[in-house]
Short mmCIF file of C-alpha atoms in Angstrom, two decimals:
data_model
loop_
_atom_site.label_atom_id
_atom_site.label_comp_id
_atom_site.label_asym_id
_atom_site.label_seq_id
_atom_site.Cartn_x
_atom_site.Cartn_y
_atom_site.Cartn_z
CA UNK A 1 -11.95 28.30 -31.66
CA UNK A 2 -14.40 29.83 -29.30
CA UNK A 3 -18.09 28.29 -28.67
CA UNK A 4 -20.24 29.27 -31.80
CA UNK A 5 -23.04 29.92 -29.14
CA UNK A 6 -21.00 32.68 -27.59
CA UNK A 7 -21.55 34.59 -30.78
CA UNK A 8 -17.99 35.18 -31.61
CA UNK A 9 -17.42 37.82 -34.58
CA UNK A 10 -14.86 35.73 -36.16
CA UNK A 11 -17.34 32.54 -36.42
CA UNK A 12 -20.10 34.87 -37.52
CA UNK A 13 -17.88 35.78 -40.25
CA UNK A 14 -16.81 32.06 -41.22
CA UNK A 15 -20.09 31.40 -41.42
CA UNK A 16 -21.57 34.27 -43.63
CA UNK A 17 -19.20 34.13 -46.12
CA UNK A 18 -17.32 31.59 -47.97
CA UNK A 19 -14.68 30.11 -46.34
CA UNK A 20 -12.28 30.71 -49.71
CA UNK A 21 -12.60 34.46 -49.65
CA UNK A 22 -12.08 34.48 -45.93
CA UNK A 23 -8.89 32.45 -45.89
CA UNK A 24 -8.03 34.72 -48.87
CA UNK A 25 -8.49 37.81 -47.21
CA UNK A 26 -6.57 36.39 -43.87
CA UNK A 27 -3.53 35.77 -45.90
CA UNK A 28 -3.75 39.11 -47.98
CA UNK A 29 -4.00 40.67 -44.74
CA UNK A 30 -0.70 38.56 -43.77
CA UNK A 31 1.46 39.36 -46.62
CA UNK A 32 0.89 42.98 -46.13
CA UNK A 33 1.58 43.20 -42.39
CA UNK A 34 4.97 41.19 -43.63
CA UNK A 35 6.12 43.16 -45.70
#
């Protein structure tokens, strides 16, 4: 994971919303690209 300080989107992201409907939405995203 990169250094929080660099102000990485993904960890701005992780920590504005909940880490449930992030993981969520990274495995919807998944499935679709799968199939």
């Amino acid at each position: 994971m990169q250094n929080p300080n660099g102000g990485y989107g993904t960890w701005e992201l992780a920590r504005t919303y909940p880490w449930m409907e992030v993981c969520s939405q990274f495995l919807l995203d998944l499935t679709t690209i799968a199939s």
